[in-house]
Amino acid sequence: MEIYLDANATTPVLPQAKAAAIQAMVEDYGNPSSVHSTGLKARALIDGVRARAQRLLDTGRGQLLFVSGATEGIQTAVLSALHALRERREAGEAIGSQLLYGATEHKAVPEALKHWNAVLGLNLAIRAIPVNLQGQHDLDFLRREAPQAGLVCTMAANNETGVVSDLAGIEAALEASGSAAFWMVDGVQALGKIPLRLSQSRIDYAPFSGHKLYAPKGIGLLYVRNGAPFTPLMAGGGQEGALRSGTENMSGIAALGAVLEALEDPEGKTFRSHAEMSGFRARLAAALEQAFPGLVYNAPLAQSLPTTLNFSVPGLSSRLLQDLFDAADVRVSGGSACSAAKAAPSFVLQAMGLPDWQAAGAVRLSIGPAVDEAFIAEACARIQACGESLRRNCMSPTDNLPTVGEGLSRFMLEGACCYVLADAAAQRCVLIDPLPEQLSRLAQVLRCQNYPIAAVLSSSGAAAHGEARALLAAELPDLLDAAAEIDALGWPLTQTELDLGARRLRRVLLDGGGQALLLSEGGPAQACCLAFVDPQQALALAEQIGPQALIAPPNDLAQLLASTVALERGEAVAAPLLQLSGEQLQRFVDAHPDALLIDVREPYEQFLSQTPELAGVALQAMPLSRFLNAIPGWLAEQQPLLFFCRSGNRSRQAAQALARLGHGQAWTLAGGLALLPDAPIVAPAADPALLV
Ligand code: PLP
C-alpha cells in the first residue's frame, strides 16, 4: 500500500467529492446558463457551493469566483491590480515605483508579476520582500518599501516549509506605512488547515486551489474584496457575472462543494482538527528523528502548518532520501529540483538563509487533514524501516551495522568516480581517486567494512586526492597508516604490486603524469581484467590492457560506466538498446525463460524492496554502484538481461552500457517499477548472496 506524504503537491479526491463530481457529470449535467429545469438545477448547485465557500472564508461583501486553479486566480488578481495601476498612472495619479512579493512565494506569483508588468508596459521594479531564518517576512523592509509599492503579494502559508505568515503583522505594517498598495494573499496551502476571515482584513485578492484539499485538479477560487479593481482574464459568454467567462467546470465545482461541506461539518468526521493534525505531525517527527539521527528541520515546527515537515539529514542527499522513501512505497518530495548529477538548492530555503547543504538536501513530508490514525501509524512504521535500511547498509549517521566489503564499489560526485576495491578473503582494500567532499560517506563505508587500507591512490595526481587521503588517515588512524612511505600518486614506495588476496593491482606510469592501475585476478602472470585509467589514455597502453579488458574511467559525466580499448579505437560495434514496457513484462519473461532480471537499485532501496512477482524468473541484485563487478560475466554468457529500477533511469544506463560493450540482449524496463500496470507484489528482496 502506498503511503502518500506529499499532500502539499496535491491530494487524492475524497470519496464524497468523487461521487458529487460523477453526479454532476452524469445526472445533473446541465449548463447553469440554461433557463430550463436541468439548467436551473446546475445553477442551484453553483450558488450553493459558492455560498458555502463564502461562509467558510468569511468573504463578506467580496466576490468569490470559480476559476481553474490558483495559477489562474493569481493571474487574474495581478492583471486586475496592474491594470488599475496603469489606468491611474495614465490619469496622472502616483502609483509607486515597485511591485513587492515575498521571497518564498510560489513561482506563479513572481512570474505573473513579471509577465503582466511587461504585457501592460508598466515597467515597475519587481522586488522580493526578504524573509528571516524562520521564513517570516521582514516587516521593517515592508514598512519602509510599501509606500512606494503598487501591489504587495504575500502567501498565507508556504508550500515547501509550511511556514505560516504573520498576516496580521503584514497588515499592520501596510497600515503603519500609509501604503495604498493592493494586497494579494495566496491562500492555497492555508485552506482547510488554518482559519481565514477575509472580509475582516484589507486583503484585496486571495486565490485558492481545489486539488490541494481533496477536490480534483482544475477547480479553484478567487476572492476579490468589495471595491478592489477587477479586470477579467477571460472574456466571452459572461459567466460568473462576466468576471470569468467560459462554461463552468460543474464536476469540479460539485466536488469542491462536497469538500467544503465536510469542512463545515460540525461533527468533523472527515477532517482532523488543528490539534489532531499537530499530534500526527509530532508522531511523524519522532519517527523521523529516530530513523535519521542528526536530522535538522528547515523551518520551526511551531510556526508551520501542522501538516508539513521539511528537513535535511547531514551526509544524505535529497535524491537519495527520496529514492529510499520511494522504495518503502512512501511518497515524499524533494525540497529542491534535482538533475541527474547535481541537486539544485531550494530557492525558498536559500531565501531563508539556510546553509547550502540544507537547501540542497531538503525533503518535504506533508499530510492532508483527512488522514487518520491507521495511516499515521503505518507511515511511522515505514519511516522506521527506512532508518533500519540505512543502518544495515552503512548509510546512517550513527549506529551502522558491520558490512562485508567485496569487489569494486563506485562512489560518484558530480561526474567524478571514486572506486573502493575490497577483498573479503584477504580483508584488505584500496581506494582510488577519493575527494575531500566524500570524506564522511567513505569513512562510514570503510569503518563498517573495517579492512586495513593498503593504499589510497590517485590516477591523475590531483591535489584533491592527496587531501582526501590525509583526511581519511586522520579519521581512520587504525585502518590507514598516515606514516606509510608513498609517492605523489599514493603508491607505496616499497611495493611494485599491491596484493589484495585473490586480486593484484599493478601500475603503469603515464607520459605527462598520472598512472594507469591494472587489476588482475589470480596469480602474478594473469592478464589485466580491469584498468583504472582515462579511456583516451588507455589507447597508449593497448598492449598491456588488451582490446577487451574493461576500463573504469576516473570521470563519467556521460554515465557510460565502462569502456574498452576496442571501443575507444572504434573497432567494436555497439548493440542496440532494447526497451520493454511494463505491459510487455510477463510476455518477455514467457518468451525468454533463460532471462535474468536485474535490480540495479542500491542496497538501501533493495532492503525495502518491492519487486514484480514473476513466476520462475531468475532475479539478481546488482546496484549500479557495483556494476563493474558483473559486466565480464554477463558479456561472456550473453543471456537475455532485463534491468529495472524505480523510474527507468538507472536501468537505462545499465542496459545502454552493456549494449555499448556489445551485449546483444540488454533490455531496460522503461518507466521502471513506478509504471508497472498493477501495484507490484512484495516479494523477497533479490538474494544478496548473488552480489559479486
Ligand atoms: N500557490 C501555492 C502556494 C501552491 O502551492 C501552488 C501549487 O503548487 C500554487 C500556487 C499553484 O496552484 P495550481 O496548481 O492550482 O495552479
XYZ file of C-alpha atoms and ligand atoms in Angstrom:
708
model
C 0.000 0.000 0.000
C 1.270 3.429 -0.942
C 1.735 5.944 1.874
C 1.253 9.323 0.272
C 3.030 12.057 2.216
C 3.031 14.715 -0.475
C -0.271 16.482 0.166
C 1.228 19.954 -0.407
C 1.783 18.925 -4.048
C -1.700 17.530 -4.497
C -4.195 15.272 -2.733
C -6.366 12.328 -3.707
C -10.039 13.115 -4.269
C -12.349 12.451 -1.301
C -14.917 9.696 -1.999
C -17.817 12.119 -1.444
C -16.151 14.625 -3.822
C -15.771 11.919 -6.460
C -19.444 10.963 -6.034
C -20.515 14.601 -6.346
C -18.396 15.050 -9.486
C -19.883 11.954 -11.106
C -23.377 13.090 -10.181
C -22.686 16.455 -11.835
C -21.323 14.788 -14.952
C -23.848 12.003 -15.372
C -27.132 13.022 -13.730
C -27.102 16.775 -13.160
C -25.176 17.664 -16.281
C -26.983 20.891 -17.099
C -25.410 24.132 -18.208
C -26.101 26.671 -15.449
C -26.777 29.340 -18.098
C -29.746 27.361 -19.497
C -33.133 28.517 -18.311
C -34.778 25.086 -18.391
C -35.094 22.883 -15.340
C -31.867 20.962 -15.952
C -30.001 24.263 -16.198
C -31.705 25.628 -13.086
C -30.563 22.602 -11.127
C -26.975 23.275 -12.162
C -27.343 26.952 -11.249
C -28.614 25.970 -7.798
C -25.595 23.735 -7.338
C -23.159 26.555 -8.157
C -24.981 29.000 -5.906
C -24.968 26.515 -3.021
C -21.239 25.787 -3.295
C -20.388 29.468 -3.568
C -22.487 30.315 -0.514
C -20.718 27.617 1.468
C -17.280 28.883 0.418
C -18.324 32.443 1.273
C -19.301 31.327 4.776
C -16.096 29.343 5.314
C -13.815 32.131 4.144
C -15.958 34.904 5.606
C -15.879 36.863 2.366
C -18.456 39.476 3.466
C -19.445 41.654 0.528
C -16.466 40.484 -1.527
C -16.744 38.439 -4.729
C -15.859 34.751 -4.854
C -15.270 33.397 -8.358
C -14.783 29.866 -9.586
C -11.565 29.634 -11.576
C -9.450 26.730 -12.861
C -6.954 26.829 -10.017
C -4.617 29.089 -8.103
C -2.396 29.904 -11.066
C -5.397 31.380 -12.882
C -6.522 33.137 -9.702
C -3.060 34.681 -9.337
C -3.038 35.856 -12.986
C -6.471 37.427 -12.603
C -5.533 39.197 -9.371
C -2.227 40.503 -10.739
C -3.813 41.582 -14.034
C -6.613 43.369 -12.149
C -4.246 45.236 -9.816
C -1.720 46.147 -12.511
C -4.371 47.231 -14.983
C -5.829 49.545 -12.338
C -2.346 50.917 -11.638
C -1.863 51.642 -15.314
C -5.173 53.458 -15.546
C -4.288 55.534 -12.509
C -0.913 56.407 -13.929
C -2.497 57.387 -17.224
C -4.867 59.630 -15.250
C -1.823 61.340 -13.740
C -2.032 59.716 -10.294
C 1.038 58.483 -8.368
C 1.141 54.666 -8.246
C 4.534 53.994 -6.697
C 7.562 52.576 -8.429
C 7.572 48.913 -7.479
C 5.750 45.609 -7.013
C 6.643 43.583 -3.914
C 6.368 39.833 -3.315
C 7.577 37.557 -0.525
C 10.915 35.928 -1.337
C 9.457 32.469 -0.664
C 6.304 32.925 -2.754
C 5.264 30.135 -5.174
C 6.839 30.798 -8.619
C 3.397 31.553 -10.049
C 3.477 34.912 -8.217
C 6.784 36.493 -9.330
C 6.316 35.030 -12.818
C 2.815 36.549 -13.097
C 4.166 39.899 -11.848
C 6.911 39.826 -14.486
C 4.516 38.752 -17.218
C 1.745 41.314 -16.659
C 4.197 44.114 -15.803
C 5.721 43.574 -19.265
C 2.443 42.958 -21.145
C 0.839 46.087 -19.693
C 4.012 48.119 -20.291
C 4.128 49.264 -16.655
C 7.848 48.621 -16.229
C 7.727 48.855 -12.438
C 10.593 47.392 -10.400
C 9.756 43.896 -9.065
C 11.358 43.261 -5.690
C 11.358 40.392 -3.198
C 10.487 41.063 0.433
C 13.289 39.312 2.380
C 12.427 36.619 4.916
C 14.309 35.665 8.082
C 15.745 32.280 9.096
C 12.245 31.251 10.245
C 10.757 32.133 6.846
C 8.874 35.210 8.188
C 8.646 38.381 6.107
C 10.893 41.292 7.058
C 8.259 43.729 8.338
C 10.742 46.626 8.668
C 11.503 46.243 4.966
C 7.777 46.204 4.235
C 7.094 49.321 6.334
C 9.923 51.102 4.515
C 9.105 49.973 0.978
C 5.307 49.625 0.916
C 4.664 53.378 0.372
C 6.480 53.051 -2.980
C 4.610 49.846 -3.911
C 1.572 49.456 -6.182
C 0.949 45.807 -5.221
C 2.167 43.591 -2.360
C 1.935 39.768 -2.590
C 2.424 37.573 0.491
C 1.329 33.951 0.841
C -0.678 32.744 3.859
C 1.412 29.565 4.254
C 4.413 28.281 2.350
C 4.135 25.165 0.214
C 7.701 23.912 0.842
C 8.171 24.652 4.535
C 4.609 25.086 5.771
C 5.676 28.375 7.433
C 2.540 30.357 8.314
C 2.905 34.058 7.518
C 2.105 36.711 10.093
C -0.756 38.210 8.077
C -1.828 40.440 10.973
C 1.748 41.765 11.221
C 1.884 42.367 7.460
C -1.438 44.181 7.550
C -0.252 46.333 10.456
C 2.967 47.143 8.571
C 0.964 48.163 5.492
C -1.304 50.353 7.629
C 1.592 51.918 9.541
C 3.408 52.742 6.308
C 0.376 54.561 4.947
C 0.700 52.490 1.774
C -2.157 52.478 -0.716
C -0.813 49.280 -2.344
C -3.159 46.483 -3.331
C -2.564 43.284 -1.361
C -2.779 39.714 -2.675
C -2.591 36.751 -0.292
C -2.040 33.299 -1.825
C -4.265 31.128 0.368
C -3.596 27.797 -1.392
C -1.824 25.954 1.417
C -3.862 27.530 4.202
C -7.293 26.343 3.026
C -8.710 23.764 5.426
C -5.678 23.986 7.727
C -5.869 27.432 9.316
C -8.879 29.780 9.516
C -9.016 32.736 7.116
C -11.505 35.568 7.677
C -11.021 37.528 4.509
C -13.551 40.312 4.989
C -12.002 41.131 8.366
C -8.762 42.214 6.656
C -7.684 44.616 3.932
C -6.717 41.703 1.649
C -7.782 42.615 -1.917
C -7.274 39.267 -3.644
C -6.904 35.676 -2.400
C -6.523 32.682 -4.773
C -7.238 29.064 -3.729
C -6.829 25.685 -5.398
C -9.165 22.693 -5.019
C -6.623 19.952 -5.669
C -4.627 20.828 -2.552
C -7.670 19.902 -0.449
C -9.141 16.689 -1.878
C -11.021 18.203 -4.851
C -9.912 17.343 -8.384
C -7.415 19.361 -10.401
C -8.875 22.145 -12.497
C -11.043 23.933 -9.928
C -10.136 26.861 -7.715
C -11.466 30.038 -6.163
C -10.544 33.688 -6.318
C -11.673 36.127 -3.628
C -11.891 39.780 -4.673
C -12.554 42.377 -1.970
C -15.602 44.536 -2.454
C -14.267 47.662 -4.131
C -10.982 46.144 -5.335
C -10.406 46.733 -9.053
C -11.137 43.868 -11.404
C -10.227 43.069 -14.999
C -11.401 39.741 -16.406
C -8.718 37.401 -17.663
C -11.289 35.584 -19.773
C -13.935 37.385 -21.829
C -16.746 35.516 -23.546
C -20.219 34.309 -22.658
C -20.456 36.397 -19.488
C -20.461 33.572 -16.944
C -19.620 34.354 -13.306
C -21.251 37.792 -13.682
C -18.985 38.417 -16.709
C -15.972 38.324 -14.376
C -14.809 34.942 -15.656
C -16.324 33.708 -18.895
C -16.418 30.096 -20.008
C -18.926 27.364 -19.192
C -18.388 26.449 -15.575
C -16.459 23.336 -14.513
C -19.544 21.786 -12.924
C -17.993 18.497 -11.840
C -15.092 20.362 -10.229
C -17.448 22.786 -8.508
C -19.628 19.919 -7.248
C -16.573 18.086 -5.914
C -15.240 21.214 -4.231
C -18.689 21.676 -2.726
C -18.518 18.206 -1.165
C -15.090 19.013 0.311
C -16.327 22.315 1.735
C -19.375 20.568 3.172
C -17.075 18.167 5.011
C -15.026 21.114 6.219
C -18.119 22.876 7.534
C -19.457 19.727 9.233
C -19.710 20.495 12.957
C -19.259 16.780 13.753
C -15.920 16.904 11.890
C -15.899 13.295 10.711
C -13.783 13.830 7.592
C -11.201 16.396 8.602
C -8.972 16.413 11.657
C -8.768 19.408 13.974
C -5.635 21.546 14.215
C -4.728 19.833 17.485
C -5.153 16.344 15.986
C -3.011 17.243 12.981
C -0.327 18.652 15.294
C -0.401 15.364 17.211
C 0.009 13.383 13.981
C 2.887 15.561 12.871
C 4.607 15.140 16.246
C 4.466 11.360 15.785
C 5.894 11.592 12.277
C 8.631 13.914 13.572
C 9.551 11.454 16.339
C 9.775 8.601 13.810
C 11.958 10.709 11.524
C 14.294 11.732 14.334
C 14.746 8.106 15.323
C 15.293 6.915 11.753
C 17.663 9.723 10.764
C 19.831 10.727 13.722
C 21.202 14.227 13.233
C 18.180 15.353 11.173
C 17.541 19.107 11.174
C 14.242 20.836 10.467
C 14.391 23.560 7.864
C 11.596 25.607 9.438
C 10.394 25.870 13.046
C 7.516 23.429 13.525
C 5.738 25.773 15.914
C 5.371 28.409 13.184
C 4.386 25.999 10.410
C 1.224 24.311 9.217
C 0.560 21.254 11.394
C 0.661 19.180 8.197
C 4.159 19.938 6.878
C 7.671 18.785 7.834
C 10.702 19.966 5.880
C 14.059 18.505 6.910
C 17.598 17.645 5.829
C 19.928 14.879 7.025
C 23.690 15.509 7.127
C 25.510 13.338 4.582
C 22.349 12.157 2.798
C 21.251 13.915 -0.385
C 17.672 14.820 -1.141
C 17.735 12.441 -4.094
C 18.987 9.536 -2.014
C 16.323 10.120 0.641
C 13.587 10.302 -1.985
C 14.763 7.010 -3.533
C 14.826 5.450 -0.063
C 11.288 6.590 0.799
C 10.008 5.565 -2.607
C 11.439 2.066 -2.157
C 9.386 1.842 1.059
C 6.373 2.952 -1.006
C 6.294 6.278 0.802
C 5.809 9.299 -1.430
C 7.603 12.449 -0.324
C 9.023 15.304 -2.305
C 12.430 16.903 -2.540
C 12.553 20.447 -1.277
C 14.662 21.160 -4.325
C 14.739 20.340 -8.010
C 17.244 17.613 -8.816
C 19.021 16.887 -12.033
C 20.783 13.575 -12.552
C 24.173 14.786 -11.447
C 23.521 17.729 -9.175
C 20.808 18.850 -6.757
C 19.710 22.453 -7.269
C 19.140 24.029 -3.856
C 15.619 25.112 -2.945
C 15.185 28.871 -3.567
C 12.791 29.010 -0.600
C 15.389 27.645 1.824
C 18.106 29.786 0.246
C 15.937 32.883 0.709
C 15.641 31.928 4.394
C 19.448 31.921 4.577
C 19.861 28.216 5.360
C 23.264 26.631 4.632
C 23.709 25.172 1.133
C 23.725 21.559 2.297
C 20.343 22.041 3.970
C 18.869 23.899 0.975
C 20.130 21.208 -1.439
C 19.324 18.209 0.757
C 15.783 19.092 1.809
C 12.915 16.630 1.882
C 9.300 17.675 2.397
C 6.771 15.444 4.019
C 3.183 16.709 4.036
C -0.129 15.204 5.096
C -3.658 16.341 4.315
C -6.214 16.997 7.062
C -8.231 13.882 6.111
C -5.576 11.355 7.201
C -6.416 9.014 10.072
C -4.759 7.183 12.925
C -4.050 3.971 10.994
C -2.431 5.887 8.160
C -0.108 7.756 10.531
C 0.825 4.524 12.323
C 1.744 2.890 9.002
C 3.679 5.992 7.879
C 5.704 5.912 11.120
C 6.433 2.189 10.670
C 7.678 2.776 7.110
C 9.881 5.666 8.242
C 11.386 3.349 10.861
C 12.036 0.736 8.153
C 13.889 3.393 6.133
C 16.116 4.064 9.158
C 16.747 0.334 9.581
C 17.727 0.029 5.912
C 20.248 2.833 6.303
C 21.787 1.238 9.405
C 22.194 -2.107 7.647
C 23.773 -0.515 4.630
C 26.180 1.742 6.377
C 24.298 4.901 5.473
C 23.042 6.044 8.852
C 24.724 8.959 10.603
C 25.093 6.625 13.643
C 24.505 3.012 14.753
C 25.576 1.363 11.478
C 25.961 -2.411 11.439
C 29.208 -4.052 10.201
C 29.255 -4.945 6.490
C 31.307 -7.241 4.264
C 33.361 -5.467 1.590
C 33.987 -7.430 -1.595
C 34.824 -6.397 -5.146
C 34.519 -2.956 -6.611
C 32.217 -0.141 -5.484
C 31.904 3.189 -7.220
C 31.092 6.498 -5.480
C 30.140 9.391 -7.745
C 30.452 13.098 -7.106
C 29.260 15.331 -9.924
C 30.685 13.038 -12.583
C 33.966 12.174 -10.782
C 34.358 8.483 -9.869
C 35.957 7.202 -6.689
C 36.495 3.437 -6.504
C 36.844 1.224 -3.431
C 38.340 -2.148 -4.235
C 37.933 -4.674 -1.407
C 38.846 -8.314 -0.911
C 36.795 -10.129 1.714
C 39.125 -13.138 1.960
C 42.269 -11.089 2.488
C 40.347 -8.380 4.398
C 42.180 -5.584 2.632
C 41.113 -2.730 0.426
C 42.419 0.031 -1.837
C 40.882 3.425 -2.636
C 41.225 5.161 -5.981
C 40.571 8.880 -6.529
C 38.646 9.869 -3.372
C 37.616 13.526 -2.995
C 37.527 15.522 0.244
C 33.771 16.147 -0.172
C 33.230 12.369 0.049
C 35.068 12.045 3.353
C 32.115 11.349 5.645
C 30.484 8.846 3.288
C 33.732 6.985 2.553
C 34.841 6.983 6.182
C 31.490 5.456 7.120
C 31.787 2.704 4.495
C 35.394 1.918 5.404
C 34.589 1.816 9.108
C 31.667 -0.572 8.617
C 33.873 -2.797 6.460
C 36.806 -2.432 8.871
C 39.578 -3.620 6.482
C 43.048 -2.113 6.594
C 43.507 0.246 3.619
C 46.553 -0.876 1.619
C 46.744 2.366 -0.371
C 44.834 5.488 -1.326
C 45.790 6.034 -4.963
C 45.335 8.901 -7.381
C 45.085 8.219 -11.108
C 45.973 11.792 -12.011
C 47.987 13.144 -9.091
C 45.276 15.756 -8.396
C 45.841 17.610 -5.115
C 42.273 16.855 -4.009
C 43.026 13.114 -3.902
C 46.012 13.712 -1.602
C 43.876 15.953 0.559
C 41.220 13.245 0.852
C 43.936 10.703 1.767
C 45.186 12.935 4.601
C 41.646 13.493 5.880
C 40.898 9.750 5.793
C 44.133 8.956 7.629
C 43.147 11.408 10.357
C 39.625 9.979 10.516
C 40.587 6.282 10.370
C 44.048 6.031 12.019
C 43.561 2.327 12.797
C 42.831 1.460 9.134
C 45.092 3.818 7.183
C 48.743 4.331 8.058
C 49.465 8.057 7.749
C 53.217 7.440 8.037
C 53.459 4.922 5.146
C 56.009 5.952 2.541
C 54.213 6.765 -0.672
C 54.881 8.752 -3.848
C 52.844 11.681 -5.136
C 50.267 9.292 -6.612
C 49.780 7.461 -3.309
C 51.707 4.348 -4.427
C 53.658 2.636 -1.578
C 57.366 3.145 -2.313
C 58.384 -0.322 -1.196
C 56.000 -2.229 -3.478
C 55.794 -2.989 -7.169
C 52.402 -4.694 -6.874
C 49.581 -4.381 -4.388
C 48.467 -7.803 -3.258
C 44.769 -7.945 -2.376
C 44.324 -11.658 -1.803
C 42.707 -13.001 -4.955
C 43.438 -9.768 -6.815
C 46.567 -7.831 -7.701
C 46.996 -4.222 -8.685
C 49.915 -3.109 -10.886
C 50.545 0.318 -12.242
C 51.909 1.912 -15.371
C 53.178 5.479 -15.138
C 51.769 7.638 -17.904
C 53.628 10.113 -20.062
C 52.653 13.559 -18.869
C 51.886 12.396 -15.293
C 49.373 10.142 -13.632
C 49.158 6.383 -13.541
C 47.041 3.611 -15.009
C 46.090 0.979 -12.420
C 45.734 -2.510 -13.826
C 43.798 -5.102 -11.879
C 44.242 -8.802 -12.463
C 42.704 -11.792 -10.735
C 44.624 -14.884 -9.764
C 48.423 -15.216 -9.834
C 51.027 -12.659 -10.888
C 51.105 -13.809 -14.528
C 47.392 -13.140 -15.124
C 46.339 -10.617 -17.737
C 44.705 -7.335 -16.815
C 40.956 -7.639 -16.419
C 40.180 -4.092 -15.376
C 42.094 -0.864 -15.924
C 41.518 2.328 -13.940
C 42.528 4.977 -16.447
C 41.091 7.659 -18.670
C 39.807 5.728 -21.752
C 41.661 8.055 -24.139
C 44.938 7.489 -22.314
C 44.285 3.757 -22.371
C 44.962 3.714 -26.107
C 48.666 4.182 -25.468
C 48.583 1.123 -23.195
C 46.693 -1.166 -25.545
C 49.414 -3.811 -25.341
C 49.242 -4.152 -21.568
C 45.478 -3.778 -21.227
C 44.311 -5.766 -24.224
C 41.409 -4.823 -26.539
C 38.544 -6.254 -24.465
C 39.524 -5.600 -20.832
C 37.151 -3.218 -19.093
C 38.280 0.323 -18.478
C 36.881 2.102 -15.411
C 37.073 5.842 -16.084
C 38.074 8.456 -13.472
C 35.247 10.670 -14.778
C 31.899 9.517 -16.087
C 29.618 12.506 -16.662
C 28.185 10.739 -19.706
C 27.200 7.772 -17.487
C 28.834 5.155 -19.710
C 30.057 3.125 -16.701
C 32.912 1.409 -18.574
C 34.749 1.201 -21.884
C 37.337 -0.951 -23.695
C 40.321 -0.228 -25.921
C 38.397 -1.755 -28.844
C 35.512 0.675 -28.291
C 37.822 3.665 -27.962
C 39.539 2.673 -31.210
C 36.170 2.459 -32.954
C 36.724 -1.222 -33.678
C 33.803 -2.573 -31.651
C 30.176 -2.368 -32.735
C 27.687 -1.376 -30.055
C 24.472 -3.397 -29.892
C 21.129 -1.524 -29.854
C 19.470 -0.629 -26.562
C 16.332 -2.736 -26.097
C 13.343 -1.290 -24.248
C 10.387 -3.008 -22.672
C 7.190 -1.503 -21.252
C 5.516 -2.745 -18.086
C 2.696 -4.313 -20.117
C 5.222 -6.405 -22.073
C 6.976 -7.721 -18.972
C 5.118 -11.001 -18.493
C 5.260 -11.734 -22.218
C 9.004 -11.080 -22.227
C 9.521 -13.465 -19.339
C 7.420 -16.144 -21.036
C 9.385 -15.745 -24.267
C 12.785 -15.714 -22.532
C 12.756 -18.381 -19.810
C 16.544 -18.049 -19.539
C 16.329 -14.290 -18.857
C 17.876 -12.727 -15.792
C 16.047 -9.788 -14.205
C 18.487 -7.414 -12.572
C 17.540 -4.877 -9.923
C 20.044 -2.016 -10.267
C 18.741 -0.027 -7.307
C 21.061 0.500 -4.368
C 21.074 -1.933 -1.420
C 19.312 0.530 0.871
C 16.423 0.540 -1.615
C 16.536 -3.213 -2.210
C 16.219 -3.837 1.526
C 12.804 -2.169 1.397
C 12.254 -3.642 -1.976
C 9.123 -4.184 -3.918
C 9.829 -6.304 -6.964
C 7.452 -7.670 -9.560
C 6.266 -11.168 -8.783
C 7.042 -13.173 -11.903
C 6.880 -16.907 -11.625
C 10.010 -18.852 -12.432
C 12.218 -15.972 -13.371
C 15.754 -15.517 -12.029
C 16.332 -12.289 -10.151
C 19.673 -10.721 -9.323
C 20.572 -7.672 -7.258
C 23.284 -5.603 -8.887
C 23.274 -1.974 -7.768
C 24.670 0.426 -10.341
C 27.413 1.364 -7.886
C 28.698 -2.266 -8.056
C 28.014 -2.829 -11.703
C 31.577 -3.262 -12.938
C 31.897 -6.492 -10.961
C 29.258 -8.221 -13.039
C 29.922 -6.937 -16.559
C 32.598 -9.516 -17.593
C 30.379 -12.464 -16.608
C 27.331 -11.064 -18.389
C 29.323 -10.351 -21.555
C 30.723 -13.896 -21.512
C 27.312 -15.562 -21.108
C 25.184 -13.385 -23.419
C 21.939 -14.485 -21.772
C 18.973 -12.070 -22.023
C 19.260 -9.414 -19.305
C 16.400 -7.177 -18.200
C 17.468 -4.293 -15.982
C 14.966 -2.498 -13.787
C 14.936 0.278 -11.196
C 12.423 2.714 -9.750
C 11.954 5.152 -12.609
C 13.801 3.601 -15.536
C 16.771 5.997 -15.445
C 19.368 3.785 -13.871
C 18.208 0.658 -15.708
C 18.549 2.555 -18.969
C 22.110 3.496 -18.056
C 22.828 -0.137 -17.232
C 21.337 -1.584 -20.428
C 22.938 1.141 -22.534
C 26.355 0.398 -21.025
C 26.042 -3.328 -21.711
C 24.741 -2.765 -25.248
C 27.652 -0.414 -25.922
C 30.037 -3.095 -24.715
C 28.482 -5.465 -27.238
C 25.833 -7.364 -25.261
C 23.129 -8.185 -27.799
C 20.276 -8.792 -25.334
C 20.373 -5.996 -22.769
C 16.873 -4.680 -22.036
C 15.612 -1.882 -19.846
C 12.197 -1.742 -18.193
C 11.130 1.705 -19.461
C 9.427 3.821 -16.807
C 10.677 1.448 -14.108
C 8.739 -0.226 -11.318
C 6.750 3.016 -10.918
C 4.864 2.345 -14.171
C 4.129 -1.354 -13.747
C 0.403 -1.770 -14.523
C -0.656 -3.071 -11.102
C 0.856 -2.318 -7.757
C 3.822 -4.688 -7.554
C 3.511 -7.503 -5.077
C 6.033 -7.531 -2.280
C 8.473 -10.332 -2.932
C 11.621 -11.119 -1.000
C 14.457 -8.827 -1.995
C 16.881 -10.286 -4.522
C 19.358 -12.659 -2.906
C 22.275 -10.572 -1.608
C 24.474 -13.665 -1.987
C 24.294 -13.073 -5.720
C 26.264 -9.879 -5.228
C 29.760 -10.391 -6.560
N 0.463 28.741 -4.757
C 0.926 27.798 -3.928
C 1.368 28.172 -2.552
C 0.981 26.474 -4.341
O 1.446 25.526 -3.507
C 0.558 26.149 -5.657
C 0.678 24.763 -6.155
O 1.701 24.122 -6.001
C 0.075 27.169 -6.492
C 0.044 28.446 -6.003
C -0.423 26.862 -7.884
O -1.652 26.201 -7.793
P -2.420 25.475 -9.008
O -1.770 24.156 -9.175
O -3.839 25.347 -8.567
O -2.326 26.366 -10.201
